[in-house]
XYZ file of C-alpha atoms in Angstrom:
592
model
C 99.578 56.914 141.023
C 99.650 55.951 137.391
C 102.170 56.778 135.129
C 100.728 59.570 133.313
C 99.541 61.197 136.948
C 99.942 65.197 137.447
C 101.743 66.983 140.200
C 101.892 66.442 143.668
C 99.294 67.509 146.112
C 99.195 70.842 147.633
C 101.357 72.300 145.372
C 98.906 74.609 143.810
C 99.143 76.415 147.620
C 102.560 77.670 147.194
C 102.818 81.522 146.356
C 105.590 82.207 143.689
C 107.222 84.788 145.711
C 107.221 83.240 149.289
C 109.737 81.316 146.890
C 112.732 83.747 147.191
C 114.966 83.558 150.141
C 117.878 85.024 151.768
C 120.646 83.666 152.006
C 123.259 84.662 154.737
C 126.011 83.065 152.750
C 125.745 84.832 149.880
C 123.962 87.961 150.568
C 121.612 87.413 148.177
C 118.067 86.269 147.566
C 117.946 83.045 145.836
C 114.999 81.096 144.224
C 114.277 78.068 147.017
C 110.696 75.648 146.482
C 109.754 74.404 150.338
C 108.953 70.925 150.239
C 106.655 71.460 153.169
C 104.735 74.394 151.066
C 105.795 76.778 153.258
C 107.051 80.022 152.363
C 109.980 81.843 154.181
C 109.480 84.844 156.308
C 108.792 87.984 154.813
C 109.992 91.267 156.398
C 107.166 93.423 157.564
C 107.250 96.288 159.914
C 109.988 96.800 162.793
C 108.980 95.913 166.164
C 112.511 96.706 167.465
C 116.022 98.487 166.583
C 117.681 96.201 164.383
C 114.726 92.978 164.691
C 111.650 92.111 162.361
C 108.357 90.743 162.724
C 107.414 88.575 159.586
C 103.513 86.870 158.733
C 104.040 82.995 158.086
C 102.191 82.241 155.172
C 101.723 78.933 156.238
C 100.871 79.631 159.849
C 97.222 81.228 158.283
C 97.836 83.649 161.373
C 99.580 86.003 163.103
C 102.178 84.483 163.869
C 105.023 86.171 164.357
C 108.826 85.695 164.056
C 111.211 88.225 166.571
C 114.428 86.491 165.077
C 117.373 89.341 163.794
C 117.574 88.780 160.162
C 120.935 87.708 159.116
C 123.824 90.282 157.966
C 123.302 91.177 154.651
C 126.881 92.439 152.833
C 126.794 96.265 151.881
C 123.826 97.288 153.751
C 123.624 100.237 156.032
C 124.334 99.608 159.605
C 123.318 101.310 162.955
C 125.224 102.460 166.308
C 124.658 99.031 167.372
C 125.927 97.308 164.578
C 122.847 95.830 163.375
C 121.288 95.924 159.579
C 119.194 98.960 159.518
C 115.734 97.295 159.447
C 114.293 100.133 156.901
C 117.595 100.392 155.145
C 117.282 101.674 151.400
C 119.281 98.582 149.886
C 117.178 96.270 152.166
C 114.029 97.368 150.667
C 115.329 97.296 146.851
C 116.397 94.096 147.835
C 112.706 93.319 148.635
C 111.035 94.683 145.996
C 113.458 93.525 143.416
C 112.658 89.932 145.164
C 108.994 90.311 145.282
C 109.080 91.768 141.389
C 110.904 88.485 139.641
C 108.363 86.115 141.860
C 105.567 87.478 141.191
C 106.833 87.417 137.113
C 107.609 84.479 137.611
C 104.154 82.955 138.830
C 102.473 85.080 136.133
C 104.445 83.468 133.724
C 103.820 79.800 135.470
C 99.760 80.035 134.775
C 98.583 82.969 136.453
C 98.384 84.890 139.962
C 98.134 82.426 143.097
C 94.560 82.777 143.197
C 94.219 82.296 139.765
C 95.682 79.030 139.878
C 93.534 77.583 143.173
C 90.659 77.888 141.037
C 89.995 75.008 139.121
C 89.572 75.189 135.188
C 86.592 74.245 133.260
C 86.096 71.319 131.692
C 86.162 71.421 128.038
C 83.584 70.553 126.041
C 84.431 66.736 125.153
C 82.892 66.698 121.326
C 86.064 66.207 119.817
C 87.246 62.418 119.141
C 90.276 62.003 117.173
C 94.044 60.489 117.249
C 96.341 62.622 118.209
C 99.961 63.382 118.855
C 101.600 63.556 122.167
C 104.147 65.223 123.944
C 106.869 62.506 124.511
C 109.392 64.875 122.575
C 109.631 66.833 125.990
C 112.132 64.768 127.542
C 114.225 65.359 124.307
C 114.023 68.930 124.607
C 114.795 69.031 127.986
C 118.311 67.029 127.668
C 119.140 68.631 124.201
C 118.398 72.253 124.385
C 117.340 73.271 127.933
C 120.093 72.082 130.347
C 120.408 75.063 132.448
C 116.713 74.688 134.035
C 118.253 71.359 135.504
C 119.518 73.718 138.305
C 116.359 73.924 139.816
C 115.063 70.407 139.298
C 116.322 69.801 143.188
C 113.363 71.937 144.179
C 111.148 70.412 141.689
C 111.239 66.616 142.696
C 107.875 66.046 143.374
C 106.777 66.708 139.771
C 109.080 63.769 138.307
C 107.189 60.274 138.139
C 108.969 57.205 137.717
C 108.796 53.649 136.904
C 110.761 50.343 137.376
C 111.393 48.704 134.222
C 114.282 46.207 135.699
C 117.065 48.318 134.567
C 118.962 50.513 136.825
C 121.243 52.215 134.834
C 123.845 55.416 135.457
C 121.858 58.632 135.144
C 125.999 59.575 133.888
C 127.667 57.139 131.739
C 131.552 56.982 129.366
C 130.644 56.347 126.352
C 127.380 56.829 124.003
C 123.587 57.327 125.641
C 120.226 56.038 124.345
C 117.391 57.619 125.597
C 113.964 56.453 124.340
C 111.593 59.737 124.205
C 107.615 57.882 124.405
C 104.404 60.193 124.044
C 101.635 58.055 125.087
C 97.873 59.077 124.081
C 96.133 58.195 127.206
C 94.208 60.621 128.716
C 93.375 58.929 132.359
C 93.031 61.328 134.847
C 93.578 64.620 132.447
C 89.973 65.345 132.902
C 89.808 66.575 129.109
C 86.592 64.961 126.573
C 88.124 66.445 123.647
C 91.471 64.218 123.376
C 92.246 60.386 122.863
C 89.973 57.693 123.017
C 87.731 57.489 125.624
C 89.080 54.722 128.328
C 92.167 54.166 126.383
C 95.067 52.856 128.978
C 96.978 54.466 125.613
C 99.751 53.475 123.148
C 103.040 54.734 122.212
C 101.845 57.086 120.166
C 105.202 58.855 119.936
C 108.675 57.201 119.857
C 111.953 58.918 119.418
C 115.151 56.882 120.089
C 117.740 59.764 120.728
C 121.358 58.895 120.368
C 124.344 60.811 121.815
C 127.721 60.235 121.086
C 130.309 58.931 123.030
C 132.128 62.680 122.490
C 129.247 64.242 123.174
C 129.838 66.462 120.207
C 126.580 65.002 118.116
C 123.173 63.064 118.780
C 120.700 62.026 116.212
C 116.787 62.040 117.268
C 115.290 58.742 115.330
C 111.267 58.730 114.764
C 109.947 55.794 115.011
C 106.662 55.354 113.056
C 103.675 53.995 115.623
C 102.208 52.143 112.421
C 105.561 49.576 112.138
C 104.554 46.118 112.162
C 107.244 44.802 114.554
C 107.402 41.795 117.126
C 107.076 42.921 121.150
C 109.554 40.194 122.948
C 108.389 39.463 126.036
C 108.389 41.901 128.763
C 108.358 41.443 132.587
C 106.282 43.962 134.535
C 106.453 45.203 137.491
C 103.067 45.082 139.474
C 101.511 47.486 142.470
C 102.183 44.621 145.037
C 105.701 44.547 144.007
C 105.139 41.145 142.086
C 106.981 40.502 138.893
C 104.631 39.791 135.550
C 105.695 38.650 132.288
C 103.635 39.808 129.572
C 103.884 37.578 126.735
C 105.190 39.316 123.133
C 103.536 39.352 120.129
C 104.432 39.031 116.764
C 103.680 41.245 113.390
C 101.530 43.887 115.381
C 101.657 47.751 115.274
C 104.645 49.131 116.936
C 102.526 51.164 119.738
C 100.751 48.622 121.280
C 104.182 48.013 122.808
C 102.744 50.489 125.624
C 99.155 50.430 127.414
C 98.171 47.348 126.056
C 98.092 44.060 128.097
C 98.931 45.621 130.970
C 102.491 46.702 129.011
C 105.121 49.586 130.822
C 107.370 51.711 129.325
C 109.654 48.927 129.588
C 108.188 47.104 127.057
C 108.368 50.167 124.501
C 111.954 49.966 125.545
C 112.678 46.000 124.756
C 110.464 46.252 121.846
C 112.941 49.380 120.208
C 116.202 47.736 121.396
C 114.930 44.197 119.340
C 114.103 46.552 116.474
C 117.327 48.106 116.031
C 119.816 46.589 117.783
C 120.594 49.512 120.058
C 121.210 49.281 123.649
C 118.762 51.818 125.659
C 120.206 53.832 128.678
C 117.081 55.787 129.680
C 113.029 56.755 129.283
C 111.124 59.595 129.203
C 107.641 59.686 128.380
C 104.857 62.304 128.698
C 101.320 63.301 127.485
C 100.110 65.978 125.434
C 99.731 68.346 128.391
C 103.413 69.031 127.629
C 103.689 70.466 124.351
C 100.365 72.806 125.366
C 102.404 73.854 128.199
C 105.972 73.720 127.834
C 105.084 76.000 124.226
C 102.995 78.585 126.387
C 106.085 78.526 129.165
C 108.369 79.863 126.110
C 105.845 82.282 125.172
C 105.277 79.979 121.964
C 107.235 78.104 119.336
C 107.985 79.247 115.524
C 106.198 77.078 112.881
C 106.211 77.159 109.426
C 103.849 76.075 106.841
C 104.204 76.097 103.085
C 100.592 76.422 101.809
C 97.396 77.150 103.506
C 96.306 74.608 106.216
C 92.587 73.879 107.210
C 92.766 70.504 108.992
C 89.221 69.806 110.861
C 89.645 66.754 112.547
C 92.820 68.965 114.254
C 91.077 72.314 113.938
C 94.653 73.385 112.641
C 94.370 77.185 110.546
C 97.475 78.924 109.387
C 97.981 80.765 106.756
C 100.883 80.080 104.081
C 104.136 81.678 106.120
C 105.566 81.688 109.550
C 103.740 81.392 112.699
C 104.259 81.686 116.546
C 102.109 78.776 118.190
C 101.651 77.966 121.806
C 98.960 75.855 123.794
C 96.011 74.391 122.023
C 96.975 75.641 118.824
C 101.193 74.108 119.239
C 99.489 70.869 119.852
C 97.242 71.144 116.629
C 100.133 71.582 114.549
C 102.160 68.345 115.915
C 98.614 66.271 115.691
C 97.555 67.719 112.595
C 98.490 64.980 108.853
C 95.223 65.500 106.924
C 95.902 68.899 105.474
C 100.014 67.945 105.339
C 102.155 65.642 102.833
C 100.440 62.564 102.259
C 98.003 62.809 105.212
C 99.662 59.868 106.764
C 102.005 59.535 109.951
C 104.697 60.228 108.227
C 104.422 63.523 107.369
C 103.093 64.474 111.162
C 106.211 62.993 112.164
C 107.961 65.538 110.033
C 106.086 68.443 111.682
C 106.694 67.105 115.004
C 110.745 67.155 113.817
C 110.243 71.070 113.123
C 108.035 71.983 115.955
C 111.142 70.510 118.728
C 113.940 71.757 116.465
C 112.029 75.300 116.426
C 111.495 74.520 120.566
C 115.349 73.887 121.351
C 116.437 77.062 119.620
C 113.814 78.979 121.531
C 115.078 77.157 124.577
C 118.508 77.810 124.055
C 118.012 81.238 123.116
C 118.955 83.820 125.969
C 116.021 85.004 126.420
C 115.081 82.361 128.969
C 118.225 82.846 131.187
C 115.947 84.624 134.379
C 115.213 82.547 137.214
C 111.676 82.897 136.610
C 111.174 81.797 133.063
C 113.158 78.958 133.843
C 110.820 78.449 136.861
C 107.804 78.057 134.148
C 109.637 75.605 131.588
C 110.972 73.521 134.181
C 107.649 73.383 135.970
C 106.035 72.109 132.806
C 108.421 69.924 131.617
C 108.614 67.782 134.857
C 105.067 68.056 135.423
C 104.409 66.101 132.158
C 107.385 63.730 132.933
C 107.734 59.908 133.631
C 110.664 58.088 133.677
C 113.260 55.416 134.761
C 114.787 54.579 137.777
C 117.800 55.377 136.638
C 116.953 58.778 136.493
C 114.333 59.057 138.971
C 115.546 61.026 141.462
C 116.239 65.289 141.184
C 120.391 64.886 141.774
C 120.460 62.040 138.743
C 118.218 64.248 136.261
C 120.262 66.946 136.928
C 123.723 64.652 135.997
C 122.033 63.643 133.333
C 120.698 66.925 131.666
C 124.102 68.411 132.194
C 126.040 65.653 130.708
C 123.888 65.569 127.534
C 123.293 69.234 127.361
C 126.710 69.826 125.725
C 125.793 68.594 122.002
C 125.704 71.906 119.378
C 122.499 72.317 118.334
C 123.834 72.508 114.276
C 124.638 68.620 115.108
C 121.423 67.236 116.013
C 120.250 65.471 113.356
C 116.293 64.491 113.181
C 115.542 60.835 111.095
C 112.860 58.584 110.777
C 113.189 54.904 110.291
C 113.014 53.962 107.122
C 109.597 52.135 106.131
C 107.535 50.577 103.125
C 103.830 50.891 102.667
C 102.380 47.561 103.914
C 100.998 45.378 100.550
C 99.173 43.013 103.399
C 97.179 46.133 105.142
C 97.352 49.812 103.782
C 96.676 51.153 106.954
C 100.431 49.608 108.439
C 104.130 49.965 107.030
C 106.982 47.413 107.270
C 110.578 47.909 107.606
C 112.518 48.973 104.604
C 115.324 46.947 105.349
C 117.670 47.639 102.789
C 117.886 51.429 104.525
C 117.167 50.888 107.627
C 120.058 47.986 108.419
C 122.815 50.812 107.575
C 120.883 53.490 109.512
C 120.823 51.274 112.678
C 124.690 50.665 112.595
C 125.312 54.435 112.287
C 123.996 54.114 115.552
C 124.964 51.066 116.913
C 128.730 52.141 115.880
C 127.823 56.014 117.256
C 128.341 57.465 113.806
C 126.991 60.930 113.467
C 124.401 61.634 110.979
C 124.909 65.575 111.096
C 126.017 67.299 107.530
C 130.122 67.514 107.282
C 130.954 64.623 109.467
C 134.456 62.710 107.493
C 135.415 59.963 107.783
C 138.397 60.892 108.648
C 138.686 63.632 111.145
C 142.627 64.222 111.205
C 142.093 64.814 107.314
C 145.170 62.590 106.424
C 144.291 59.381 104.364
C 146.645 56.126 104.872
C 148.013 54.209 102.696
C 146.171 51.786 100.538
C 147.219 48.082 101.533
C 148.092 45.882 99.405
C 145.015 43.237 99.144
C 145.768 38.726 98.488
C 144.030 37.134 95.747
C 140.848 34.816 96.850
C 142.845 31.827 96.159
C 145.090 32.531 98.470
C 142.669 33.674 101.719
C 143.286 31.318 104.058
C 140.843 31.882 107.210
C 139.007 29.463 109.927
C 135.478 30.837 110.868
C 133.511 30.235 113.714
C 130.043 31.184 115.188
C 130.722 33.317 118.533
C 127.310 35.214 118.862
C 125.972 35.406 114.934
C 122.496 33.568 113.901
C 122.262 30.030 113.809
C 124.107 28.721 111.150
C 126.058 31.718 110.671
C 129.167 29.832 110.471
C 128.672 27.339 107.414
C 126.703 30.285 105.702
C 129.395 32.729 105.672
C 132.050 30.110 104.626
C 129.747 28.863 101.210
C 129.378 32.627 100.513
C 132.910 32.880 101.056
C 133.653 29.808 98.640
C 130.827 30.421 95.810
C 131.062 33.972 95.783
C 134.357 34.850 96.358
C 135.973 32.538 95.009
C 138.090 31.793 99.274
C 138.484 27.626 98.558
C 140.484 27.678 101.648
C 137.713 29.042 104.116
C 136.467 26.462 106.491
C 133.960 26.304 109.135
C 135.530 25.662 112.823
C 131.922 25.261 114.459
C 131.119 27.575 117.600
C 133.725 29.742 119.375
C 134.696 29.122 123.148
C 133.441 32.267 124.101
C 130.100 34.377 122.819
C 131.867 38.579 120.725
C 129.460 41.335 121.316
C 131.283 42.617 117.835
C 132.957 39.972 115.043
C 136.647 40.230 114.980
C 139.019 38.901 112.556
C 142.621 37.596 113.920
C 145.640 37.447 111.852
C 149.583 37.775 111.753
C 151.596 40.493 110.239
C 152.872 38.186 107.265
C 149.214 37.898 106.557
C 148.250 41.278 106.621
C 147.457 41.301 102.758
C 144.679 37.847 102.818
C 143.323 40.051 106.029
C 142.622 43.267 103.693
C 140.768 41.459 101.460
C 138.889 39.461 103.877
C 137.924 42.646 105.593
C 137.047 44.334 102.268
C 134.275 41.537 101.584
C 132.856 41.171 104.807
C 132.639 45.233 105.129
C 135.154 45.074 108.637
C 135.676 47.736 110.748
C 139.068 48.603 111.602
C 138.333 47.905 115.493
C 137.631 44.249 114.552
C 141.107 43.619 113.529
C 143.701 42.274 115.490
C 147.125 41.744 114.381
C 148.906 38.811 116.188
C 152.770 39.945 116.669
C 154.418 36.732 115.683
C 154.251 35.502 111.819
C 152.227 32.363 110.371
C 153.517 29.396 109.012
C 152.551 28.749 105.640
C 149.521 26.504 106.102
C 148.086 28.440 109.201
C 144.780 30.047 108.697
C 143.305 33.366 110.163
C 140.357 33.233 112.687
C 136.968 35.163 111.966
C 135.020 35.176 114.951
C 131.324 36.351 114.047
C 129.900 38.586 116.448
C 126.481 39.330 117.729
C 127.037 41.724 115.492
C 127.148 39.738 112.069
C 123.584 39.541 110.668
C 124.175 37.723 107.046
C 127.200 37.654 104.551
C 127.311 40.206 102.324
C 126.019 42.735 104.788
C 128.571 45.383 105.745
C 129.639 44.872 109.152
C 131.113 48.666 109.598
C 128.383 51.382 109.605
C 128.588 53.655 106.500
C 129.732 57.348 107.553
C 127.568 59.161 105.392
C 123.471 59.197 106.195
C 122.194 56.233 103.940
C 120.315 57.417 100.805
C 116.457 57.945 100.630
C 116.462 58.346 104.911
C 114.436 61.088 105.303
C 117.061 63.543 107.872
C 117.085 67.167 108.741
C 119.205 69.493 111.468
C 117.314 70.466 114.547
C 119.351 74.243 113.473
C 117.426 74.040 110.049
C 115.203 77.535 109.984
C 113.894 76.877 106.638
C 112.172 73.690 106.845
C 108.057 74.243 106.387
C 105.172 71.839 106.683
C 104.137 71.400 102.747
């Protein structure tokens, strides 16, 4: 099966309210999907005093099943002490059961019958790029955690791939997951999207970011036009061979997927090269999921600030606020003619309100019955590929209920920072002057949300007292920086700052992930000032507990960390200026 490939077989078979199932433990009747596509027993007419005879949907026959039906608490019993087969509870019970199923298989795409016959093919004239549904997996691990309950009995749906990295599905500290929407349209069996024998790009790319608290994440678009470098990549192969795909340098950012034979696992190398952040997790998905996860919430609030007549999309709406689902949800995240600056960017800022709009209708609690959950979680892992990692029904469900915990006033949408391309107008580049910051706010876990201090505890300490340059004393080696990093740092730290007693002490025994700076308490002062140039964090300095003689320097270790001196090693706290950000709780944001 390809990556992009739809549901399992036979599951089309499966009538929504053979679903529900008593359960002698509880008393109840609880939602259950049969792996086997059978349906449980339903009571029909008594055969005996206190027995049942039930049709087996799956039998095609007559079948018929004599076994007493388990004690159900507070029903009605006879001299025998039986269940009363036609007691009154027993049949509410019934038809309450037999009501919510059959709502929720309306709700899921129609009647059972409805849904064994196949649609119609559409008509295929349309040709055009457009935007896919990779944002699902975001949705589903920011603002619908409570349909992981049922994901047990929707395994089959979930594809996955091996990408070499088995990581936790639950992890300690901060999670990456990489949100792709891929444009291929192999096996979807619809003319009117993508381009025609495509094997697709990564169309979409969101690098979500949750903190280590879990009390924030920020959601960073990642602009398919970037001209980036794709590192090398190996792939996994059908026969279980290993294939490295060679990278390529200054190309678009999506051909990181699809092409060359590339996996998601290239997407994910190719973002963790770009910014420096360490990926936990994938998710990708087509455009089939925004069509049908926005008709499974009975459609998603839009907004547009003027008129909007795109063609190539076939996008109309009216000035004002809209309710889109289906064909029409999926025109307003493709459309960027009639929006902004017709570009990329400003679809990526639609696609930013369209989810935000989506998690609040999510969380809302008007999708709290089992059988509208039934419908969202159907879609969403229908249109769902991902890792190993979280490949399996048990880890999805860790996973969505670990992340789900984030307020939805603290996820904060961004987009990468980028210049217009003076080599090719058709391609940006990196704006690295913003973007460098941006990337440590998440490297560090720094929130980007509105009101976030610096310091939390409100108290401020007490300014230390800083040594002249003359008097910085400080040995500094290479322990995971560029090439060179060493001897750079030290004639920065001589011509520009005036440090005469820096000197380079070559490479460090042992490789940092983050620089730190090692110094004695009678030395705390030449350490403040040091720290203050090279932009230290407070975790990178250690305080010895013995003083220094007189003529005994510091050590700076430079991390993996350290890009260039002069660049701020500590992340700024506040979202840096010109980066394009918005709350996914923001109502008032329209498509201009």
């Amino acid at each position: 099966m390809d990556a992009q490939g739809r549901g399992q077989a036979g599951d089309d078979n499966v009538d929504p309210a053979d679903q529900w199932v008593f359960d002698p433990n509880t008393g109840n009747y609880e939602l259950r999907l049969d792996p086997a596509g059978q349906g449980p027993a339903r009571p029909a007419d008594r055969k005996a005093p206190g027995r049942r005879s039930a049709r087996n949907p799956g039998a095609g026959g007559g079948d018929t099943d004599t076994r007493p039906l388990p004690v159900q608490r507070g029903l009605r019993k006879d001299d025998a002490g039986e269940p009363a087969a036609g007691g009154r509870a027993a049949r509410r019970a019934a038809e309450r059961a037999g009501s919510a199923a059959a709502a929720g298989g309306a709700a899921a795409g129609g009647a059972a019958a409805g849904r064994r016959r196949p649609k119609p093919k559409k008509s295929g004239k349309r040709k055009f790029v457009y935007w896919t549904a990779g944002v699902v997996g975001f949705v589903l691990v920011a603002g619908c955690g409570t349909a992981f309950v049922i994901y047990q009995q929707l395994d089959g749906n979930i594809k996955k791939v091996d990408v070499g990295e088995e990581n936790s599905a639950v992890t300690d500290g901060p999670v990456n997951l990489l949100v792709i929407g891929t444009d291929a349209r192999t096996g979807k069996g619809d003319a009117g999207y993508g381009d025609s024998g495509s094997v697709g790009h990564a169309d979409t790319t969101i690098l979500m970011h949750v903190s280590k608290d879990r009390t924030n994440a920020t959601a960073l678009s990642i602009p398919r036009d970037l001209v980036t470098d794709i590192p090398d990549c190996p792939t996994k192969q059908p026969d279980g061979s290993t294939k490295v795909i060679p990278g390529q340098q200054h190309v678009r950012f999506n051909t990181s997927l699809g092409q060359e034979g590339r996996d998601p696992g290239c997407t994910w190398r190719t973002v963790e090269k770009l910014t420096g952040v360490k990926v936990n997790h994938f998710m990708m998905a087509d455009f089939n999921a925004v069509k049908d996860l926005s008709t499974a919430v009975d459609g998603v609030e839009v907004c547009a600030g003027k008129d909007i007549d795109d063609p190539k999309s076939h996008l109309k709406l009216t000035a004002g606020r809209h309710v889109v689902k289906g064909e029409q949800a999926l025109a307003f995240v493709r459309t960027r003619h009639a929006v902004g600056t017709g570009s990329d960017l400003s679809r990526i800022q639609l696609q930013q309100q369209f989810v935000g709009s989506l998690i609040r209708k999510l969380k809302s609690s008007a999708f709290s019955s089992p059988s509208k959950l039934l419908d969202v979680a159907q879609a969403a892992t229908k249109a769902l590929t991902v890792d190993t990692g979280i490949g399996s029904a048990s880890k999805l469900m860790d996973f969505g209920n670990d992340l789900k915990k984030v307020d939805l006033n603290k996820i904060t949408f961004a987009t990468v920072p980028v210049l217009d391309n003076p080599r090719d107008k058709a391609t940006v580049i990196l704006d690295q002057a913003k973007a460098d910051p941006l990337f440590k706010m998440v490297q560090q876990d720094h929130t980007l949300s509105k009101g976030a201090g610096k310091d939390k505890g409100g108290k401020k300490s007490a300014p230390v007292k800083k040594a002249p340059p003359e008097l910085v004393r400080v040995d500094v080696t290479n322990g995971g920086g560029p090439f060179g990093a060493a001897q750079e740092t030290v004639d920065w730290l001589q011509n520009n700052k005036g440090a005469r007693l820096s000197t380079n002490a070559g490479n460090a025994p042992e490789k940092l992930s983050a620089t730190r700076l090692e110094y004695a308490p009678n030395q705390a002062d030449q350490a403040a000032t040091l720290a203050e140039w090279m932009g230290l964090p407070k975790s990178a300095l250690k305080q010895t507990t013995a003083a220094a003689g007189a003529r005994v320097p510091m050590k700076l270790v430079l991390g993996k960390d350290f890009t260039a001196p002069g660049s701020p090693i500590e992340a700024p706290t506040e979202t840096p200026e010109g980066v394009q950000h918005v709350s996914a709780d923001d109502k008032n944001i329209c498509a201009k």
